[in-house]
Amino acid sequence: MKTSKATEKNINIAAKLLLKGGIVAFPTETVYGLGALASDNKSIERVYAVKGRPKNNPLIVHAYDINQILAITKNIPINAHILIKKYWPGPLTLILPYKTSSNISPIARANLKTVAVRIPNHPIALKLLKTVNAPLIAPSANISQHLSPTKASHVKKDLGENLLNENDMILDGGKTSIGLESTVIDFTCNKPVILRPGGLNINTINKDVKVSYIDKKSNNTQPISPGLFKKHYAPNASLRLNAKFPMVGEVWLGFGKDPKNIEYFKKMNLSLTGDLNEAATNLFSMLRLLDKKNIKNIAIKSIPNKEIGVAINDRLNRGASN
Ligand code: TXA
Ligand code: MG
């Protein structure tokens, strides 16, 4: 499977491959996505197969502009419009009612009456979408339940052996800037519900529209996102969260200034200055690096549960669960 630099020429080639039923991995501002035409059942079947993704876990439809979104959704609530206007293109995915007369593959939607949509904020993703001139589905380009890819080399490592069709391609656009997936909000319930904390800060969203987490105690009938299976985003190593100091046999993954007297331990640091955005950008790539070195046990410093730290802690908790 070929990795090509995302030049204008190669983006044009990638668009042609997609239109012929190929699968193209491309960068977004969050993580790399595994793209295929959103209307093409056959290539979407293959996307599920190469990722090893359960068929009941629907995909996000990526669009170039709002007109493409309006063509596949209906009854968009006013609060969703407010977020669309303010945060798209950007790391925000909305679950909206699906317009049944449109042509998004039922396999991509896991046969639901809803559809997940987003306009990504990345020049390569937008250029590709514009050239194809049709929406693309794009799950994160990793093996299901593994860490999402923030570099083209991560995609190659996870999926290179499965993407062997002559129409498949990886577009290399360098490291993604946010490093964690988009925030997912469901607008098909009575009240907007956060299905996945992500690149867009919930506190920021809350200033415009009140969104809340699923109330697990209430007896509501809200559809829970199939992608919220507990184990997810997992490295091979086992993670000990909120650690103050490494134990024998552990590698230390710090945040902010390292504790004293850890010079005998192997160590990495998500952000020496305690910058949450930097930590988010580094999280998946550092965990992948530690996996590559065959590290079995990682002790991770506690991460403040604010701003994008909420999404970092969500991924760490899932990555640490069995
Ligand atoms: O940042 C991102 O969102 C990346 C980039 C490539 O855009 N994509 C991504 O896709 O993370 P994926 O497939 O790894 O995650 C999509 C999430 C899953 O948790 C899935 O269950 C949920 O969105 N989802 C998709 N359609 C849904 C629907 N109709 N109802 C509820 N949840 C849905
Ligand atoms: Mg994913």
CSV table of C-alpha atoms and ligand atoms in Angstrom, one decimal:
chain,number,residue,atom,x,y,z
A,1,MET,CA,0.0,0.0,0.0
A,2,LYS,CA,1.4,3.3,-1.1
A,3,THR,CA,2.0,6.3,1.1
A,4,SER,CA,2.1,9.5,-0.9
A,5,LYS,CA,2.9,13.0,0.2
A,6,ALA,CA,-0.3,15.1,0.1
A,7,THR,CA,0.6,17.3,-2.8
A,8,GLU,CA,-2.1,18.8,-5.1
A,9,LYS,CA,-1.3,16.2,-7.7
A,10,ASN,CA,-1.6,13.3,-5.2
A,11,ILE,CA,-4.8,14.7,-3.8
A,12,ASN,CA,-6.2,14.6,-7.3
A,13,ILE,CA,-5.1,11.0,-7.7
A,14,ALA,CA,-6.6,10.1,-4.3
A,15,ALA,CA,-9.9,11.6,-5.4
A,16,LYS,CA,-10.0,9.5,-8.5
A,17,LEU,CA,-9.1,6.4,-6.5
A,18,LEU,CA,-12.0,7.1,-4.1
A,19,LEU,CA,-14.4,7.5,-7.1
A,20,LYS,CA,-13.3,4.1,-8.4
A,21,GLY,CA,-14.1,2.5,-5.0
A,22,GLY,CA,-10.7,2.8,-3.4
A,23,ILE,CA,-9.9,3.5,0.3
A,24,VAL,CA,-7.8,6.6,1.0
A,25,ALA,CA,-6.4,7.4,4.5
A,26,PHE,CA,-6.1,11.2,4.9
A,27,PRO,CA,-5.2,13.7,7.7
A,28,THR,CA,-7.8,15.8,9.5
A,29,GLU,CA,-7.1,18.2,12.3
A,30,THR,CA,-8.0,15.5,14.9
A,31,VAL,CA,-6.6,12.1,13.7
A,32,TYR,CA,-6.1,10.4,10.3
A,33,GLY,CA,-9.4,9.1,8.8
A,34,LEU,CA,-9.9,6.1,6.6
A,35,GLY,CA,-11.9,7.5,3.7
A,36,ALA,CA,-14.3,5.9,1.3
A,37,LEU,CA,-17.3,7.2,-0.7
A,38,ALA,CA,-20.2,7.5,1.7
A,39,SER,CA,-22.6,6.1,-0.9
A,40,ASP,CA,-20.5,3.0,-1.8
A,41,ASN,CA,-21.6,-0.1,0.1
A,42,LYS,CA,-18.8,-2.2,-1.3
A,43,SER,CA,-15.9,0.0,-0.2
A,44,ILE,CA,-17.5,0.7,3.1
A,45,GLU,CA,-17.8,-3.1,3.7
A,46,ARG,CA,-14.1,-3.2,3.1
A,47,VAL,CA,-13.4,-0.3,5.5
A,48,TYR,CA,-15.2,-2.3,8.3
A,49,ALA,CA,-13.2,-5.4,7.3
A,50,VAL,CA,-9.8,-3.8,7.2
A,51,LYS,CA,-10.3,-2.1,10.6
A,52,GLY,CA,-11.9,-5.2,12.1
A,53,ARG,CA,-14.8,-2.9,13.2
A,54,PRO,CA,-18.1,-4.4,14.4
A,55,LYS,CA,-20.9,-3.6,11.9
A,56,ASN,CA,-23.1,-2.1,14.6
A,57,ASN,CA,-20.7,0.8,15.1
A,58,PRO,CA,-21.7,3.5,12.5
A,59,LEU,CA,-19.3,5.8,10.7
A,60,ILE,CA,-19.0,9.6,10.5
A,61,VAL,CA,-19.9,11.2,7.2
A,62,HIS,CA,-17.4,14.0,6.3
A,63,ALA,CA,-18.5,16.8,4.1
A,64,TYR,CA,-17.0,19.8,2.4
A,65,ASP,CA,-19.7,22.3,3.1
A,66,ILE,CA,-23.1,22.8,4.8
A,67,ASN,CA,-25.0,22.1,1.5
A,68,GLN,CA,-23.7,18.5,1.5
A,69,ILE,CA,-24.8,18.2,5.1
A,70,LEU,CA,-28.3,19.6,4.4
A,71,ALA,CA,-28.7,17.1,1.5
A,72,ILE,CA,-28.4,14.1,3.9
A,73,THR,CA,-30.0,15.3,7.2
A,74,LYS,CA,-33.4,16.7,8.1
A,75,ASN,CA,-35.1,18.6,11.0
A,76,ILE,CA,-31.8,20.1,12.3
A,77,PRO,CA,-32.6,21.7,15.7
A,78,ILE,CA,-31.8,25.4,16.1
A,79,ASN,CA,-29.2,24.6,18.8
A,80,ALA,CA,-27.4,22.4,16.3
A,81,HIS,CA,-27.4,25.2,13.8
A,82,ILE,CA,-25.8,27.5,16.4
A,83,LEU,CA,-23.0,25.1,16.9
A,84,ILE,CA,-22.6,24.4,13.1
A,85,LYS,CA,-22.3,28.2,12.5
A,86,LYS,CA,-19.7,28.7,15.2
A,87,TYR,CA,-17.6,25.5,15.1
A,88,TRP,CA,-17.6,24.1,11.6
A,89,PRO,CA,-15.2,23.4,10.0
A,90,GLY,CA,-13.9,21.9,13.3
A,91,PRO,CA,-13.5,19.0,15.6
A,92,LEU,CA,-17.2,18.6,16.3
A,93,THR,CA,-19.4,15.7,15.1
A,94,LEU,CA,-23.2,16.0,15.2
A,95,ILE,CA,-25.7,13.1,15.3
A,96,LEU,CA,-28.7,14.3,13.3
A,97,PRO,CA,-31.8,12.7,11.8
A,98,TYR,CA,-31.0,11.0,8.5
A,99,LYS,CA,-32.9,12.1,5.3
A,100,THR,CA,-34.0,8.7,4.0
A,101,SER,CA,-34.2,9.9,0.4
A,102,SER,CA,-30.5,10.5,0.3
A,103,ASN,CA,-27.8,8.0,-0.6
A,104,ILE,CA,-25.6,7.4,2.4
A,105,SER,CA,-24.8,3.7,2.6
A,106,PRO,CA,-27.0,2.0,5.2
A,107,ILE,CA,-24.0,-0.1,6.2
A,108,ALA,CA,-22.1,3.2,7.1
A,109,ARG,CA,-25.1,4.2,9.2
A,110,ALA,CA,-25.5,0.8,10.8
A,111,ASN,CA,-29.1,1.0,9.6
A,112,LEU,CA,-29.9,3.7,12.1
A,113,LYS,CA,-32.4,6.6,11.5
A,114,THR,CA,-29.6,9.0,12.4
A,115,VAL,CA,-26.3,10.0,10.8
A,116,ALA,CA,-23.1,11.4,12.2
A,117,VAL,CA,-21.7,14.3,10.3
A,118,ARG,CA,-18.8,16.7,10.4
A,119,ILE,CA,-16.9,19.2,8.3
A,120,PRO,CA,-13.2,18.8,9.2
A,121,ASN,CA,-10.9,21.8,9.6
A,122,HIS,CA,-7.8,20.6,7.6
A,123,PRO,CA,-6.8,21.9,4.2
A,124,ILE,CA,-5.9,18.5,2.8
A,125,ALA,CA,-9.2,16.9,4.0
A,126,LEU,CA,-11.2,19.8,2.6
A,127,LYS,CA,-9.3,19.8,-0.7
A,128,LEU,CA,-9.9,16.0,-1.0
A,129,LEU,CA,-13.6,16.4,-0.2
A,130,LYS,CA,-14.0,19.3,-2.6
A,131,THR,CA,-12.2,17.4,-5.4
A,132,VAL,CA,-14.3,14.2,-4.9
A,133,ASN,CA,-17.4,16.4,-4.7
A,134,ALA,CA,-19.3,13.9,-2.6
A,135,PRO,CA,-19.3,13.1,1.1
A,136,LEU,CA,-16.8,10.6,2.5
A,137,ILE,CA,-17.1,8.3,5.5
A,138,ALA,CA,-13.9,8.4,7.6
A,139,PRO,CA,-13.5,6.4,10.8
A,140,SER,CA,-10.1,6.8,12.5
A,141,ALA,CA,-7.6,4.9,10.4
A,142,ASN,CA,-6.5,2.3,13.0
A,143,ILE,CA,-7.3,-1.3,13.9
A,144,SER,CA,-10.6,-1.2,15.8
A,145,GLN,CA,-10.2,-0.4,19.6
A,146,HIS,CA,-6.5,0.5,19.1
A,147,LEU,CA,-5.0,4.0,19.4
A,148,SER,CA,-6.1,6.4,16.7
A,149,PRO,CA,-3.4,7.5,14.2
A,150,THR,CA,-1.9,10.9,14.4
A,151,LYS,CA,0.8,10.3,11.7
A,152,ALA,CA,0.7,8.5,8.3
A,153,SER,CA,3.2,6.0,9.6
A,154,HIS,CA,0.7,4.9,12.3
A,155,VAL,CA,-1.8,4.1,9.5
A,156,LYS,CA,0.7,2.2,7.6
A,157,LYS,CA,1.7,0.2,10.7
A,158,ASP,CA,-1.9,-0.7,11.6
A,159,LEU,CA,-3.5,-1.2,8.2
A,160,GLY,CA,-0.8,-1.3,5.6
A,161,GLU,CA,-1.1,-5.1,5.2
A,162,ASN,CA,-4.9,-4.9,4.8
A,163,LEU,CA,-5.0,-2.1,2.3
A,164,LEU,CA,-3.7,-4.0,-0.7
A,165,ASN,CA,-6.1,-3.0,-3.4
A,166,GLU,CA,-4.5,-1.0,-6.2
A,167,ASN,CA,-7.0,1.8,-5.6
A,168,ASP,CA,-5.9,2.2,-1.9
A,169,MET,CA,-3.6,5.0,-0.7
A,170,ILE,CA,-2.3,6.8,2.3
A,171,LEU,CA,-2.1,10.6,1.9
A,172,ASP,CA,0.7,11.8,4.2
A,173,GLY,CA,0.0,15.3,5.5
A,174,GLY,CA,2.3,15.2,8.5
A,175,LYS,CA,1.3,15.1,12.2
A,176,THR,CA,-2.3,16.0,13.0
A,177,SER,CA,-2.6,19.1,15.2
A,178,ILE,CA,-5.2,18.2,17.8
A,179,GLY,CA,-4.3,14.5,18.2
A,180,LEU,CA,-7.6,13.3,19.7
A,181,GLU,CA,-10.9,12.6,17.9
A,182,SER,CA,-13.8,15.0,17.5
A,183,THR,CA,-16.3,15.8,20.2
A,184,VAL,CA,-19.6,13.9,19.3
A,185,ILE,CA,-22.9,15.4,20.3
A,186,ASP,CA,-26.3,13.7,19.7
A,187,PHE,CA,-29.0,16.1,18.7
A,188,THR,CA,-31.7,13.4,18.1
A,189,CYS,CA,-32.7,13.1,21.8
A,190,ASN,CA,-34.9,15.6,23.8
A,191,LYS,CA,-31.7,17.3,25.0
A,192,PRO,CA,-28.3,17.4,23.3
A,193,VAL,CA,-26.1,14.7,24.7
A,194,ILE,CA,-22.3,14.3,24.7
A,195,LEU,CA,-21.5,10.9,23.3
A,196,ARG,CA,-17.7,11.4,23.2
A,197,PRO,CA,-15.6,14.3,24.7
A,198,GLY,CA,-13.0,15.3,22.1
A,199,GLY,CA,-11.1,18.1,20.4
A,200,LEU,CA,-13.8,20.7,21.0
A,201,ASN,CA,-14.0,21.7,24.7
A,202,ILE,CA,-17.4,21.0,26.3
A,203,ASN,CA,-17.2,24.1,28.4
A,204,THR,CA,-16.7,26.2,25.3
A,205,ILE,CA,-19.8,24.5,23.7
A,206,ASN,CA,-21.8,25.1,26.8
A,207,LYS,CA,-21.5,28.8,26.5
A,208,ASP,CA,-23.5,28.6,23.3
A,209,VAL,CA,-25.7,25.5,23.9
A,210,LYS,CA,-26.3,23.5,27.0
A,211,VAL,CA,-25.1,19.9,26.4
A,212,SER,CA,-24.9,17.2,29.0
A,213,TYR,CA,-23.5,13.7,29.5
A,214,ILE,CA,-25.9,10.7,29.3
A,215,ASP,CA,-27.7,10.3,32.6
A,216,LYS,CA,-27.0,6.6,33.3
A,217,LYS,CA,-29.4,6.5,36.2
A,218,SER,CA,-32.4,7.7,34.3
A,219,ASN,CA,-34.6,5.3,32.4
A,220,ASN,CA,-34.3,7.1,29.1
A,221,THR,CA,-34.3,5.6,25.7
A,222,GLN,CA,-31.4,7.5,24.4
A,223,PRO,CA,-29.3,5.5,21.9
A,224,ILE,CA,-25.9,5.1,23.3
A,225,SER,CA,-23.1,5.5,20.8
A,226,PRO,CA,-22.0,2.0,19.8
A,227,GLY,CA,-18.5,3.5,19.6
A,228,LEU,CA,-18.5,4.0,23.4
A,229,PHE,CA,-17.7,0.4,24.2
A,230,LYS,CA,-15.6,0.7,27.3
A,231,LYS,CA,-12.4,-0.8,26.0
A,232,HIS,CA,-11.1,1.5,23.2
A,233,TYR,CA,-8.0,3.6,22.4
A,234,ALA,CA,-5.9,0.9,24.1
A,235,PRO,CA,-2.1,0.5,23.8
A,236,ASN,CA,-0.7,-3.0,24.3
A,237,ALA,CA,1.0,-1.9,27.5
A,238,SER,CA,-1.1,-1.8,30.7
A,239,LEU,CA,-1.7,1.7,32.1
A,240,ARG,CA,-1.6,2.8,35.7
A,241,LEU,CA,-3.4,6.2,35.8
A,242,ASN,CA,-3.1,9.1,38.3
A,243,ALA,CA,0.4,7.8,39.4
A,244,LYS,CA,2.6,10.0,41.6
A,245,PHE,CA,5.8,8.0,41.0
A,246,PRO,CA,6.8,5.0,38.9
A,247,MET,CA,7.1,1.6,40.4
A,248,VAL,CA,9.9,-0.9,39.5
A,249,GLY,CA,9.3,-2.2,36.0
A,250,GLU,CA,7.2,0.8,34.9
A,251,VAL,CA,8.0,3.5,32.4
A,252,TRP,CA,7.0,7.0,33.6
A,253,LEU,CA,4.7,9.1,31.3
A,254,GLY,CA,4.8,12.5,32.9
A,255,PHE,CA,2.8,15.7,32.5
A,256,GLY,CA,4.4,19.0,33.8
A,257,LYS,CA,7.5,18.9,35.8
A,258,ASP,CA,8.7,15.3,36.6
A,259,PRO,CA,8.9,14.2,40.3
A,260,LYS,CA,12.4,14.2,41.8
A,261,ASN,CA,14.5,11.1,41.9
A,262,ILE,CA,13.1,9.3,38.8
A,263,GLU,CA,16.4,9.3,36.9
A,264,TYR,CA,16.7,5.5,37.2
A,265,PHE,CA,13.4,5.1,35.4
A,266,LYS,CA,12.7,5.2,31.6
A,267,LYS,CA,10.5,8.2,31.0
A,268,MET,CA,8.6,10.4,28.6
A,269,ASN,CA,6.6,13.5,29.1
A,270,LEU,CA,3.3,14.5,27.5
A,271,SER,CA,4.1,18.2,28.1
A,272,LEU,CA,6.9,19.4,30.4
A,273,THR,CA,5.2,22.8,30.6
A,274,GLY,CA,1.9,21.3,31.6
A,275,ASP,CA,0.2,22.4,28.4
A,276,LEU,CA,-3.0,20.3,27.9
A,277,ASN,CA,-3.1,20.9,24.1
A,278,GLU,CA,0.4,19.7,23.7
A,279,ALA,CA,-0.4,16.6,25.8
A,280,ALA,CA,-3.4,15.8,23.6
A,281,THR,CA,-1.2,16.1,20.5
A,282,ASN,CA,1.4,13.8,22.0
A,283,LEU,CA,-0.8,11.2,23.7
A,284,PHE,CA,-1.4,8.6,21.0
A,285,SER,CA,2.0,8.9,19.4
A,286,MET,CA,3.9,8.5,22.7
A,287,LEU,CA,1.8,5.5,23.7
A,288,ARG,CA,2.5,4.0,20.2
A,289,LEU,CA,6.2,4.7,20.7
A,290,LEU,CA,6.2,2.9,24.0
A,291,ASP,CA,4.3,-0.1,22.5
A,292,LYS,CA,6.9,-0.2,19.7
A,293,LYS,CA,9.6,-0.5,22.4
A,294,ASN,CA,7.7,-3.4,23.9
A,295,ILE,CA,7.1,-1.6,27.2
A,296,LYS,CA,4.6,-3.6,29.3
A,297,ASN,CA,3.7,-1.2,32.1
A,298,ILE,CA,3.2,2.6,32.0
A,299,ALA,CA,2.6,4.8,35.0
A,300,ILE,CA,0.9,8.1,34.0
A,301,LYS,CA,0.7,11.3,36.0
A,302,SER,CA,-2.7,12.6,36.6
A,303,ILE,CA,-4.0,15.0,34.0
A,304,PRO,CA,-6.2,18.0,35.0
A,305,ASN,CA,-9.8,17.2,34.1
A,306,LYS,CA,-10.5,20.5,32.3
A,307,GLU,CA,-10.5,21.8,28.7
A,308,ILE,CA,-9.1,19.1,26.4
A,309,GLY,CA,-7.9,17.2,29.5
A,310,VAL,CA,-11.4,15.8,29.8
A,311,ALA,CA,-11.0,14.1,26.5
A,312,ILE,CA,-7.4,12.9,27.4
A,313,ASN,CA,-8.8,11.4,30.6
A,314,ASP,CA,-11.7,9.7,28.7
A,315,ARG,CA,-9.2,8.0,26.3
A,316,LEU,CA,-6.8,7.1,29.2
A,317,ASN,CA,-9.7,5.5,31.2
A,318,ARG,CA,-10.8,3.5,28.2
A,319,GLY,CA,-7.3,2.5,27.4
A,320,ALA,CA,-6.7,1.3,30.9
A,321,SER,CA,-9.9,-0.8,31.2
A,322,ASN,CA,-9.9,-4.5,30.4
B,1,TXA,O1,-12.1,13.1,14.8
B,1,TXA,C1,-12.9,12.2,14.3
B,1,TXA,O2,-14.1,12.1,14.6
B,1,TXA,C2,-12.2,11.2,13.4
B,1,TXA,C3,-11.7,11.9,12.1
B,1,TXA,C4,-11.2,10.9,11.1
B,1,TXA,O3,-12.8,12.6,11.6
B,1,TXA,N1,-13.1,10.1,13.1
B,1,TXA,C5,-13.5,9.2,14.1
B,1,TXA,O4,-14.4,8.2,13.6
B,1,TXA,O5,-13.1,9.2,15.2
B,1,TXA,P1,-14.7,6.9,14.4
B,1,TXA,O6,-15.5,6.0,13.5
B,1,TXA,O7,-13.4,6.3,15.0
B,1,TXA,O8,-15.7,7.4,15.6
B,1,TXA,C6,-17.0,7.7,15.3
B,1,TXA,C7,-17.9,7.7,16.5
B,1,TXA,C8,-18.0,6.3,17.1
B,1,TXA,O9,-18.0,6.4,18.5
B,1,TXA,C9,-19.5,6.0,16.6
B,1,TXA,O10,-20.1,5.0,17.4
B,1,TXA,C10,-20.1,7.3,16.6
B,1,TXA,O11,-19.2,8.2,16.2
B,1,TXA,N2,-21.3,7.4,15.8
B,1,TXA,C11,-21.3,7.4,14.4
B,1,TXA,N3,-22.6,7.4,13.9
B,1,TXA,C12,-23.4,7.5,15.0
B,1,TXA,C13,-24.8,7.5,15.2
B,1,TXA,N4,-25.7,7.6,14.2
B,1,TXA,N5,-25.3,7.5,16.5
B,1,TXA,C14,-24.5,7.5,17.5
B,1,TXA,N6,-23.1,7.5,17.4
B,1,TXA,C15,-22.6,7.4,16.2
B,2,MG,MG,-12.1,5.3,16.1
